[in-house]
mmCIF file of C-alpha atoms in Angstrom:
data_model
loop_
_atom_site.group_PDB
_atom_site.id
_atom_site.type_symbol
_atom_site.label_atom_id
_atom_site.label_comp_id
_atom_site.label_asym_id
_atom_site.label_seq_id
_atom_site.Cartn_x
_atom_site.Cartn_y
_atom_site.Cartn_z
ATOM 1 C CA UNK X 7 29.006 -51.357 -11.844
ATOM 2 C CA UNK X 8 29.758 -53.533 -14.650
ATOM 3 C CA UNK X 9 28.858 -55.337 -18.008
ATOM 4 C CA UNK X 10 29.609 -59.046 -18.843
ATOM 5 C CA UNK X 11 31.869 -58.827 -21.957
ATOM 6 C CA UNK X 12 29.901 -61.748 -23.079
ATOM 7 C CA UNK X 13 26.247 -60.868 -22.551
ATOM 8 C CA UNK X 14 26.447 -57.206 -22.941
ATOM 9 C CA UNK X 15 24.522 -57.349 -19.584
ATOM 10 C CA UNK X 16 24.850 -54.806 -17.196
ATOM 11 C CA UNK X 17 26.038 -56.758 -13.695
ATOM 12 C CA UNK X 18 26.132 -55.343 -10.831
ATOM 13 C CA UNK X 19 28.598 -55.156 -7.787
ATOM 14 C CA UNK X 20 29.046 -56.992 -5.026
ATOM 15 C CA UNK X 21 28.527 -55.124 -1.630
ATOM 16 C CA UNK X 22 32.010 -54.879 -0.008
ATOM 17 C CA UNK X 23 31.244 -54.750 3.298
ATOM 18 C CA UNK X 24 28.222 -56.711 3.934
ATOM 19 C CA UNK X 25 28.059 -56.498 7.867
ATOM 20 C CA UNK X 26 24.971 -56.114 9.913
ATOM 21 C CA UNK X 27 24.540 -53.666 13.240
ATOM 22 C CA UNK X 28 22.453 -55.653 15.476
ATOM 23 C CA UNK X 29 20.457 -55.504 18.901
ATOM 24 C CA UNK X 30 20.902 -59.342 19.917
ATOM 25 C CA UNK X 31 24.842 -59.579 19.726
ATOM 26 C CA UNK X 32 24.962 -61.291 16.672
ATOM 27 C CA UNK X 33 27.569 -59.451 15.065
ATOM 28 C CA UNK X 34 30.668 -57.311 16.208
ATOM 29 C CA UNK X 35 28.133 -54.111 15.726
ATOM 30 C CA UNK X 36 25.410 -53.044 18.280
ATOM 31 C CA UNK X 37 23.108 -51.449 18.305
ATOM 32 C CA UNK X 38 23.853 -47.593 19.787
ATOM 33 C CA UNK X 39 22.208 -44.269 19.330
ATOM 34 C CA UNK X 40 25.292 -41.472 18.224
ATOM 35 C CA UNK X 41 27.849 -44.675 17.044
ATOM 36 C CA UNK X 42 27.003 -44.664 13.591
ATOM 37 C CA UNK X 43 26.476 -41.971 10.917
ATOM 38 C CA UNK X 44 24.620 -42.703 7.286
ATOM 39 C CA UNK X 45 26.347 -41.202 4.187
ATOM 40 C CA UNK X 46 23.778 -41.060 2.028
ATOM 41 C CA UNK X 47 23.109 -39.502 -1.817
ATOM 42 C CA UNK X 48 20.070 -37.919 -2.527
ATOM 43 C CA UNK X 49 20.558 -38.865 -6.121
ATOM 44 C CA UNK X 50 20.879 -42.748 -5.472
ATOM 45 C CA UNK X 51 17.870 -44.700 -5.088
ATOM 46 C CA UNK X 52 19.429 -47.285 -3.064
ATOM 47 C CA UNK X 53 20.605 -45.127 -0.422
ATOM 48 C CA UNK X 54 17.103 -43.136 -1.119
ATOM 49 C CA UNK X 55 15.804 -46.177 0.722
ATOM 50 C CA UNK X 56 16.971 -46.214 3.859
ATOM 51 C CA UNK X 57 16.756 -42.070 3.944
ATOM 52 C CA UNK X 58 12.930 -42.835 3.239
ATOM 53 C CA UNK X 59 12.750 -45.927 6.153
ATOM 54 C CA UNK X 60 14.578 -43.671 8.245
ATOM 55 C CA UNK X 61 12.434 -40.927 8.689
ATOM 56 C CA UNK X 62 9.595 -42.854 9.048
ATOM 57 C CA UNK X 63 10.978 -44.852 12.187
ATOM 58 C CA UNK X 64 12.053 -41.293 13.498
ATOM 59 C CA UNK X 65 15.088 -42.756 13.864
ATOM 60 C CA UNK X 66 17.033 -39.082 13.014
ATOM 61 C CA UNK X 67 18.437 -38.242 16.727
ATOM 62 C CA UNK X 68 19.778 -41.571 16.698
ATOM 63 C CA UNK X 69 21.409 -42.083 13.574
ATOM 64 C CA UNK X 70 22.589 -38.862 12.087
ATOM 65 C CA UNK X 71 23.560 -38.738 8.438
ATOM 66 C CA UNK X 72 26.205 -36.942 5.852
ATOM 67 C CA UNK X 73 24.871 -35.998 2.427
ATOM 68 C CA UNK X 74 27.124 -36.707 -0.344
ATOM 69 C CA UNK X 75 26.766 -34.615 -3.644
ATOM 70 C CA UNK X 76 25.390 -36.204 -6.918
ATOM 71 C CA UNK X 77 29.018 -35.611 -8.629
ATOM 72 C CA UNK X 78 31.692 -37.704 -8.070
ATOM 73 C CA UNK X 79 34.452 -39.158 -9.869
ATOM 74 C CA UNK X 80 36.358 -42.393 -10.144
ATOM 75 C CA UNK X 81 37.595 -42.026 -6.378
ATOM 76 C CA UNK X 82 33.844 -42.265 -5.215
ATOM 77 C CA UNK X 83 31.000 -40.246 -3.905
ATOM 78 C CA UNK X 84 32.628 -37.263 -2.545
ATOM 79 C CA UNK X 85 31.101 -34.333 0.078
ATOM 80 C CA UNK X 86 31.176 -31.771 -2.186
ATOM 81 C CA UNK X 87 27.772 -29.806 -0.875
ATOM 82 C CA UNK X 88 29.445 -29.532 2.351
ATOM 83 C CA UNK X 89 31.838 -26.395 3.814
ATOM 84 C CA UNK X 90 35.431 -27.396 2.404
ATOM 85 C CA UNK X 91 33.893 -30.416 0.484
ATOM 86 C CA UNK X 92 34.302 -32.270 3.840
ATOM 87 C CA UNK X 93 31.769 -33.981 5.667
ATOM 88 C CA UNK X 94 31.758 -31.945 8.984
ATOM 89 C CA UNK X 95 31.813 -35.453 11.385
ATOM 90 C CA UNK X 96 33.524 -37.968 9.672
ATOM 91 C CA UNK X 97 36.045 -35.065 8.385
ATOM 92 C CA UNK X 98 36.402 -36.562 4.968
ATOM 93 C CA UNK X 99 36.373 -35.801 1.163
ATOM 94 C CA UNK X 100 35.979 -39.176 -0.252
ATOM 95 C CA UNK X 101 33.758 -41.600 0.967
ATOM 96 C CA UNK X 102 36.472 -44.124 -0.221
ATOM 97 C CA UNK X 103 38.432 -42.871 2.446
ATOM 98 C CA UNK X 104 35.757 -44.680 5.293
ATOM 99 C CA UNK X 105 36.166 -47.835 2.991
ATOM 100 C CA UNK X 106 39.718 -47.813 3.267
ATOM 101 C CA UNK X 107 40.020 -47.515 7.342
ATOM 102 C CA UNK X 108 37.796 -50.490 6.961
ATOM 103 C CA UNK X 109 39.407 -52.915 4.375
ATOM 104 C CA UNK X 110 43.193 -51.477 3.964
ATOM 105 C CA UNK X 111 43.539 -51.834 0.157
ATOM 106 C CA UNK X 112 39.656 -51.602 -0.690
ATOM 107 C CA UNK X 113 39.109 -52.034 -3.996
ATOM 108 C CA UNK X 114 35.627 -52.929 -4.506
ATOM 109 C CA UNK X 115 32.720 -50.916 -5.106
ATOM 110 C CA UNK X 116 32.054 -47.425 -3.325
ATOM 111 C CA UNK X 117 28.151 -47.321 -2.495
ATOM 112 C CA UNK X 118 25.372 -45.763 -0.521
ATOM 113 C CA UNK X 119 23.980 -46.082 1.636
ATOM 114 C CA UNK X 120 27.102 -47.137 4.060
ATOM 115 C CA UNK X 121 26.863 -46.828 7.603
ATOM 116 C CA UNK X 122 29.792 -45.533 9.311
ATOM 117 C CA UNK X 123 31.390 -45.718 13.043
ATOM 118 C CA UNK X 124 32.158 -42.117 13.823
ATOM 119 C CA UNK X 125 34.915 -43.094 16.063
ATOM 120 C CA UNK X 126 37.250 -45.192 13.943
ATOM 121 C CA UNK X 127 35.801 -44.153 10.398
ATOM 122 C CA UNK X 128 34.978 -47.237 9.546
ATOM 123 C CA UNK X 129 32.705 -48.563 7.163
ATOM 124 C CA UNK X 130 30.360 -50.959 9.145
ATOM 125 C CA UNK X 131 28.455 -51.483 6.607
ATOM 126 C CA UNK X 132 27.018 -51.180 3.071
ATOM 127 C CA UNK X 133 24.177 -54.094 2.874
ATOM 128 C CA UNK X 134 20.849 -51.529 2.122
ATOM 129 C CA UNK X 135 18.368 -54.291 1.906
ATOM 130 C CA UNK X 136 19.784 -55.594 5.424
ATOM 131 C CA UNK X 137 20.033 -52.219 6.729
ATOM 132 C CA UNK X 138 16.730 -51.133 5.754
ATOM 133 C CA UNK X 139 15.409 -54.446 7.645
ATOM 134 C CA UNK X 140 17.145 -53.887 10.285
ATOM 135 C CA UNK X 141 16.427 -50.167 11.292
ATOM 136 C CA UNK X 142 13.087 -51.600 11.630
ATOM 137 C CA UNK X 143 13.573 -54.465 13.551
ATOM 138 C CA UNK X 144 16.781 -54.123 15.389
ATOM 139 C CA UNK X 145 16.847 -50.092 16.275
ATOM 140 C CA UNK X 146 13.330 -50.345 17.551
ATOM 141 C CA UNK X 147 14.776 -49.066 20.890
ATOM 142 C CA UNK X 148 15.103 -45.622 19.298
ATOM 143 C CA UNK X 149 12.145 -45.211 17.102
ATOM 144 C CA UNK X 150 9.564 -42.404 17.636
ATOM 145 C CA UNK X 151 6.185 -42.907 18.944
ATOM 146 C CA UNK X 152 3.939 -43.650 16.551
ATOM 147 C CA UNK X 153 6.580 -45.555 14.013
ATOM 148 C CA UNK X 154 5.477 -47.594 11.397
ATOM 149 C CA UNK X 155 5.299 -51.505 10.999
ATOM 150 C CA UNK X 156 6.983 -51.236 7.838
ATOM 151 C CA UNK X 157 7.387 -55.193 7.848
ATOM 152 C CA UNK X 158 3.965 -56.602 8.357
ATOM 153 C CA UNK X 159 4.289 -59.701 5.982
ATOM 154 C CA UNK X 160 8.096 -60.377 5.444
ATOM 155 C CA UNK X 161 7.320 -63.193 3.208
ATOM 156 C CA UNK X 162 4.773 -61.173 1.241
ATOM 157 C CA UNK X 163 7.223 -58.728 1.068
ATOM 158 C CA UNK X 164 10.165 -60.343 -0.038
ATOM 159 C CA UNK X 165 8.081 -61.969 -2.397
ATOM 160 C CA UNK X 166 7.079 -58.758 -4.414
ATOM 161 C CA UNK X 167 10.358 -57.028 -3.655
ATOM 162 C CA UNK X 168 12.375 -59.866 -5.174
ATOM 163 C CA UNK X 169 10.546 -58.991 -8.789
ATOM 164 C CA UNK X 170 10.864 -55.144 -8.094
ATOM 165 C CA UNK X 171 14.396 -55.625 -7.638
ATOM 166 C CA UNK X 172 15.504 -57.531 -10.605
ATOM 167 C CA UNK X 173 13.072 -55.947 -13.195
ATOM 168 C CA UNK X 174 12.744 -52.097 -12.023
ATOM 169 C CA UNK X 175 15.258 -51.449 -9.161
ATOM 170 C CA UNK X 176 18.186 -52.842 -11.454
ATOM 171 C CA UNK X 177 16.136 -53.292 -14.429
ATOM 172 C CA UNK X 178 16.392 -49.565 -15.715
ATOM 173 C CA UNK X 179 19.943 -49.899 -15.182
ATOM 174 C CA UNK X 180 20.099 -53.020 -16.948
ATOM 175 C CA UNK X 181 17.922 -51.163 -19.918
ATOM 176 C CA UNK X 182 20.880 -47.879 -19.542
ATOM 177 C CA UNK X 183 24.466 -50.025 -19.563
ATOM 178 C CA UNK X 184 23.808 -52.576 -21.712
ATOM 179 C CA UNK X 185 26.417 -52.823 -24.098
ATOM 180 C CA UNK X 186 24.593 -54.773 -26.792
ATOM 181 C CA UNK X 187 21.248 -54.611 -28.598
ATOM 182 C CA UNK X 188 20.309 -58.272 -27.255
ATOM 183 C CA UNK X 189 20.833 -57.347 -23.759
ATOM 184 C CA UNK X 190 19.078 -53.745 -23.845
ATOM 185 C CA UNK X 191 15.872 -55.580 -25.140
ATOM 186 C CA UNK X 192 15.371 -58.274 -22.761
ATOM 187 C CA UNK X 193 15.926 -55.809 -20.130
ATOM 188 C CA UNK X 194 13.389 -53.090 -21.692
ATOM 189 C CA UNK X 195 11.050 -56.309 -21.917
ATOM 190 C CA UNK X 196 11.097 -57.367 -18.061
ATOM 191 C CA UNK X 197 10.788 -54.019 -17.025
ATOM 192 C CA UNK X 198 7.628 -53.180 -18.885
ATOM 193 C CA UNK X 199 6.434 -56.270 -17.907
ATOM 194 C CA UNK X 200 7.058 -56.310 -14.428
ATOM 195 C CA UNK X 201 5.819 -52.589 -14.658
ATOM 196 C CA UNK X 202 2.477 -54.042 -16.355
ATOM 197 C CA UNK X 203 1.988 -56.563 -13.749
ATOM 198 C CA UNK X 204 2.348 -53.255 -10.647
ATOM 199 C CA UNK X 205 0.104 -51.179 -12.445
ATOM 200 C CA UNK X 206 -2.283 -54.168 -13.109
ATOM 201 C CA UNK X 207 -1.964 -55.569 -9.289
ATOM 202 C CA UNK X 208 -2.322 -51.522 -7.892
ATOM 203 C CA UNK X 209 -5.296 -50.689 -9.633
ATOM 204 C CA UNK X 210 -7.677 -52.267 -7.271
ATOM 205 C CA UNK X 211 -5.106 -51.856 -4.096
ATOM 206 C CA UNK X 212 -3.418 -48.596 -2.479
ATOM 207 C CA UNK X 213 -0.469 -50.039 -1.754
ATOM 208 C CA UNK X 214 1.327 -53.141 -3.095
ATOM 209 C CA UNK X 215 1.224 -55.364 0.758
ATOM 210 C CA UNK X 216 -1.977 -55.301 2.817
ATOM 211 C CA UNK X 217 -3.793 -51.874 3.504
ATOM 212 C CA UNK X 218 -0.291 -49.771 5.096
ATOM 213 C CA UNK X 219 2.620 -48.612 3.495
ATOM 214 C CA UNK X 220 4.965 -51.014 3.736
ATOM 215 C CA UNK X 221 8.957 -51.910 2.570
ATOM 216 C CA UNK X 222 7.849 -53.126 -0.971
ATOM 217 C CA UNK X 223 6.162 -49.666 -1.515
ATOM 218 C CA UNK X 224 9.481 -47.607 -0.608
ATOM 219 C CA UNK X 225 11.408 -50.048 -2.997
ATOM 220 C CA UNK X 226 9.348 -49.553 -5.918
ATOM 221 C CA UNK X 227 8.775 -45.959 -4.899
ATOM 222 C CA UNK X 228 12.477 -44.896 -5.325
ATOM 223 C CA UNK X 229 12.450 -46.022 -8.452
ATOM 224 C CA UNK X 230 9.256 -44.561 -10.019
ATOM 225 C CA UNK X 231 10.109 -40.932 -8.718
ATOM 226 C CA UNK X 232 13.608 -41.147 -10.884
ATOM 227 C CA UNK X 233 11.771 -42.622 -14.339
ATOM 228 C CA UNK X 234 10.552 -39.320 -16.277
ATOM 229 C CA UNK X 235 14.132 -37.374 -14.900
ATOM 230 C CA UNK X 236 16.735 -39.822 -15.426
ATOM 231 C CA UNK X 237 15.234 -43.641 -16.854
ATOM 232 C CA UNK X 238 13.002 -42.824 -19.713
ATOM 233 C CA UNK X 239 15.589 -40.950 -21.328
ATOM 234 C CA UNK X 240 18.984 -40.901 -20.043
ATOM 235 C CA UNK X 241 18.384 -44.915 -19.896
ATOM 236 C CA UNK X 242 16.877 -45.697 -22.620
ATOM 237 C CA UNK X 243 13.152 -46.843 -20.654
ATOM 238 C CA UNK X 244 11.101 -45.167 -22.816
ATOM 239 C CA UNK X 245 8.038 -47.161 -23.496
ATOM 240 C CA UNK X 246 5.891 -44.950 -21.690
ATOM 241 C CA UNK X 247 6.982 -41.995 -19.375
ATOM 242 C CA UNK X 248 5.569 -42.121 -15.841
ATOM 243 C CA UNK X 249 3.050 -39.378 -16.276
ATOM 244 C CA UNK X 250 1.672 -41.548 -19.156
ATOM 245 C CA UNK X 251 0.968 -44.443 -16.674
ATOM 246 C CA UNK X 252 -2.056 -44.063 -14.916
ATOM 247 C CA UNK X 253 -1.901 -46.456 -12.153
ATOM 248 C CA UNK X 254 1.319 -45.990 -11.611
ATOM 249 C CA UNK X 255 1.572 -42.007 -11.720
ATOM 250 C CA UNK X 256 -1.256 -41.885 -8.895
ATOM 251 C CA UNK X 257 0.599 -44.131 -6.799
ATOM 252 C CA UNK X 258 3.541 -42.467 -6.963
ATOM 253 C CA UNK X 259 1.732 -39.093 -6.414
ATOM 254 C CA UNK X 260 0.102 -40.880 -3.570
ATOM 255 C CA UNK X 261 3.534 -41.353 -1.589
ATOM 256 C CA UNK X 262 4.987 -38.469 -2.699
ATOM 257 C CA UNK X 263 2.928 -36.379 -0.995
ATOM 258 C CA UNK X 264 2.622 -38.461 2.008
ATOM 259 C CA UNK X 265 5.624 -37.317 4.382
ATOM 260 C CA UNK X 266 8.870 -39.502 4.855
ATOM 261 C CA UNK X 267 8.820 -39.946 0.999
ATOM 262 C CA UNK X 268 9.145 -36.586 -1.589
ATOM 263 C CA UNK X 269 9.955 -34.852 1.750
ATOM 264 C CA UNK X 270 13.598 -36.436 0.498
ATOM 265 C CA UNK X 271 13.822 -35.992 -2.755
ATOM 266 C CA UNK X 272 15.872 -33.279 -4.722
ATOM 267 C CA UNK X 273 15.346 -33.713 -8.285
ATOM 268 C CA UNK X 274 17.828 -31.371 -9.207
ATOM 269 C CA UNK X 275 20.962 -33.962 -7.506
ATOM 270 C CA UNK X 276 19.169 -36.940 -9.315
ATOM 271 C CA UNK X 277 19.126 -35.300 -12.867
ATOM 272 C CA UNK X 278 23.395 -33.770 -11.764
ATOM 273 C CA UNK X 279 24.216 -37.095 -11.031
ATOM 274 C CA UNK X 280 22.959 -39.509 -13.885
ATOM 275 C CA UNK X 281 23.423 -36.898 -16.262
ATOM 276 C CA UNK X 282 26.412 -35.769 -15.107
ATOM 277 C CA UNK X 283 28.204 -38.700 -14.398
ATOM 278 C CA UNK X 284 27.733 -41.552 -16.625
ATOM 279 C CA UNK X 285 29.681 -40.054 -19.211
ATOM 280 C CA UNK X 286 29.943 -43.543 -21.146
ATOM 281 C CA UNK X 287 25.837 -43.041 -21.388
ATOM 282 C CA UNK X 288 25.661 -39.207 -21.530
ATOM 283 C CA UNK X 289 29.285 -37.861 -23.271
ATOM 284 C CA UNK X 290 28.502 -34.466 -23.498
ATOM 285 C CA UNK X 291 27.225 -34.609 -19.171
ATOM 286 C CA UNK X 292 24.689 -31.785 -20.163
ATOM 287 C CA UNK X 293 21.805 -31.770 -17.599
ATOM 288 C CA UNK X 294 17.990 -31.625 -19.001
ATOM 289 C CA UNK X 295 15.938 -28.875 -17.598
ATOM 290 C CA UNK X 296 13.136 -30.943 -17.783
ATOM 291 C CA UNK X 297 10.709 -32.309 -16.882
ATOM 292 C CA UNK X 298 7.734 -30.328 -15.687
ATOM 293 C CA UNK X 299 7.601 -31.610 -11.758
ATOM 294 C CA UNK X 300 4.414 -29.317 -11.296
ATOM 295 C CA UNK X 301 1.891 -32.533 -11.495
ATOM 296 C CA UNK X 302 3.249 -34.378 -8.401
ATOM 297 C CA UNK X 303 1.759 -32.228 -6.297
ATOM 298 C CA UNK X 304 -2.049 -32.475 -8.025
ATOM 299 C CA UNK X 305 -4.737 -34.920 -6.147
ATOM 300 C CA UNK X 306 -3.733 -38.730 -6.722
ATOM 301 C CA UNK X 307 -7.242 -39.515 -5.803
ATOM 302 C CA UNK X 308 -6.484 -42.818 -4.269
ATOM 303 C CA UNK X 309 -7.798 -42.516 -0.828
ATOM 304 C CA UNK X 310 -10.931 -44.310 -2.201
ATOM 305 C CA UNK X 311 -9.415 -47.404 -2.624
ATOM 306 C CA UNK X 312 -9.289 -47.113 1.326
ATOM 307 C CA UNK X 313 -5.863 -48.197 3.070
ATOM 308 C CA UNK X 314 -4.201 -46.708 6.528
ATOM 309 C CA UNK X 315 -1.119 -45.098 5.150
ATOM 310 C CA UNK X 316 1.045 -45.978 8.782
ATOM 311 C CA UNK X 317 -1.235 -48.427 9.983
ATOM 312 C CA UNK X 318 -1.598 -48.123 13.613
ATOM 313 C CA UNK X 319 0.922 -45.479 13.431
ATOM 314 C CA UNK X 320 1.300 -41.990 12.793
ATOM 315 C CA UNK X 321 2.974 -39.418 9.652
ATOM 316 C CA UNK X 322 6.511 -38.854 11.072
ATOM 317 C CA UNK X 323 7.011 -35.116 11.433
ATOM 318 C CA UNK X 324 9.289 -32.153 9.789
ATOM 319 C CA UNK X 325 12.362 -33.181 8.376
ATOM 320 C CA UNK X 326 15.566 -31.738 9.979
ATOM 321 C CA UNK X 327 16.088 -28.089 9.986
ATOM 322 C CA UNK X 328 19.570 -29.677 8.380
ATOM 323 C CA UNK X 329 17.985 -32.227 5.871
ATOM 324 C CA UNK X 330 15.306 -30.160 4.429
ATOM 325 C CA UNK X 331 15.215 -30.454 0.085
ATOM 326 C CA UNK X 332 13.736 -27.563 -1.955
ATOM 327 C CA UNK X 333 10.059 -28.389 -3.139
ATOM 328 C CA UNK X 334 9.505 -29.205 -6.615
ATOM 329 C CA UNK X 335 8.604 -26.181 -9.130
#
């Protein structure tokens, strides 16, 4: 993460290792059930994605995946939840360490989601929106019975999710590291904008592309479940909390409590981590108690507005014994 000195506007980081793992021999990666593990954070709503498009597709025998805790430091995302504070496959500490088998010197960004050869220790790849595409379309070897078609209407989708991402995926980032008064404003004002325009266009629809749950949903999804914990205050989006947003507030219930989505989130790791680790927006890295989670689990009442949640499709089942989050309370 950064800030143009100029602009006061938060930029953010190229992905370092932009690779793809493919089915058609397009690039140096295939496809292969057991080759690959996914570190993932349950705080980061980028790598919150592909947790979410993963257990839909049922793709968990196939691609198994290390948790890294919400705290880390300037030497990365590091396994600290795990026995030894090492992942227990990849036998690491620091997820830098994958990085630097893959690019000797590496000294770009350290993300998640980052998909990792188990042999070598390699990072293979850190690309979410091209991993999330591809799980659907080039692992469809290995998913379940009853997956999803989370990719219906790619064009439709892309459309939708290119707004989501500037204005809400990044935007409440853009709103939290700005570095001048200028900057923090425009950012606050295409956010509640493009927030304006959702809760507008989801009124009259379940979900945001055709009648199923599709991509666009999980993108906007990850974001919305992280705005009353960590954006409204900690960044500075405080228009209106999500609980204060009708539209939006059902819709989010909505997919919370359809499984494959709050079946993944810990709310606990997301407050540790933004709290706890932007220091340069939180000093003092004191963790709020709040807020009150207790309302996503009342009706959303949107099953009027009709829909087929997984289309043709069916809900994927039980998480993991091993992957399993503590309900909210």
């Amino acid at each position: 993460m950064g800030t143009d000195q100029g602009s006061g506007e938060f930029v953010r980081e190229a992905l370092g290792v932009a690779e793809r793992i493919t089915a058609d021999g397009s690039s140096p990666w295939p496809v292969e059930a057991g080759r690959y593990r996914l570190v993932a954070a349950r705080a980061c709503p980028w790598a919150n994605r592909v947790i979410i498009t993963r257990r839909l597709l049922g793709l968990e025998d196939a691609i198994g995946m290390g948790v890294a805790g919400p705290l880390h430091d300037e030497r990365s995302w590091r396994f600290h939840l795990d026995p030894g504070d090492v992942d227990p496959v990849l036998g690491i500490e620091y997820l830098r360490e994958a990085y630097e088998k893959a690019v000797p010197g590496y000294d770009e960004g350290v993300t998640v989601p980052a998909m990792v050869e188990i042999s070598s220790g390699k990072v293979v790849t850190n690309e979410y929106a091209l991993l999330e595409r591809d799980l659907s379309t080039q692992w469809r070897e290995f998913h379940r019975d009853g997956a999803p078609d989370l990719w219906p209407d790619p064009d439709a989708i892309e459309a939708v999710g290119e707004g989501i991402f500037h204005d809400v995926n990044n935007g409440v980032y853009k709103c939290g590291f700005a570095s001048t008064q200028q900057a923090y404003e425009r950012a606050y004002d295409a956010l509640w904008s493009r927030l304006d325009e959702l809760s507008e266009h989801l009124a009259t629809r379940r979900y945001l592309v055709g009648d199923t749950i599709t991509q666009a949903d999980i993108r906007l999804w990850v974001t919305l479940v992280r705005f009353d914990a960590a954006y409204h205050g900690h960044f500075k989006a405080n228009r209106h909390k999500l609980t204060e947003m009708p539209v939006l507030w059902a819709y989010a219930r909505d997919l919370f409590q359809t499984p494959g989505f709050g079946d993944t989130i810990d709310f606990d790791q997301v407050k540790q981590h933004y709290y706890g680790v932007h220091r340069s927006v939180n000093p003092s890295g004191v963790v709020p108690k709040g807020p009150d989670l207790a309302g996503w689990s009342v009706p959303h009442g949107r099953d009027d507005l009709g829909g087929r949640p997984f289309g043709d499709g069916t809900p994927p089942g039980p998480p993991p014994e091993g992957e399993r989050v503590p309900a909210p309370s």
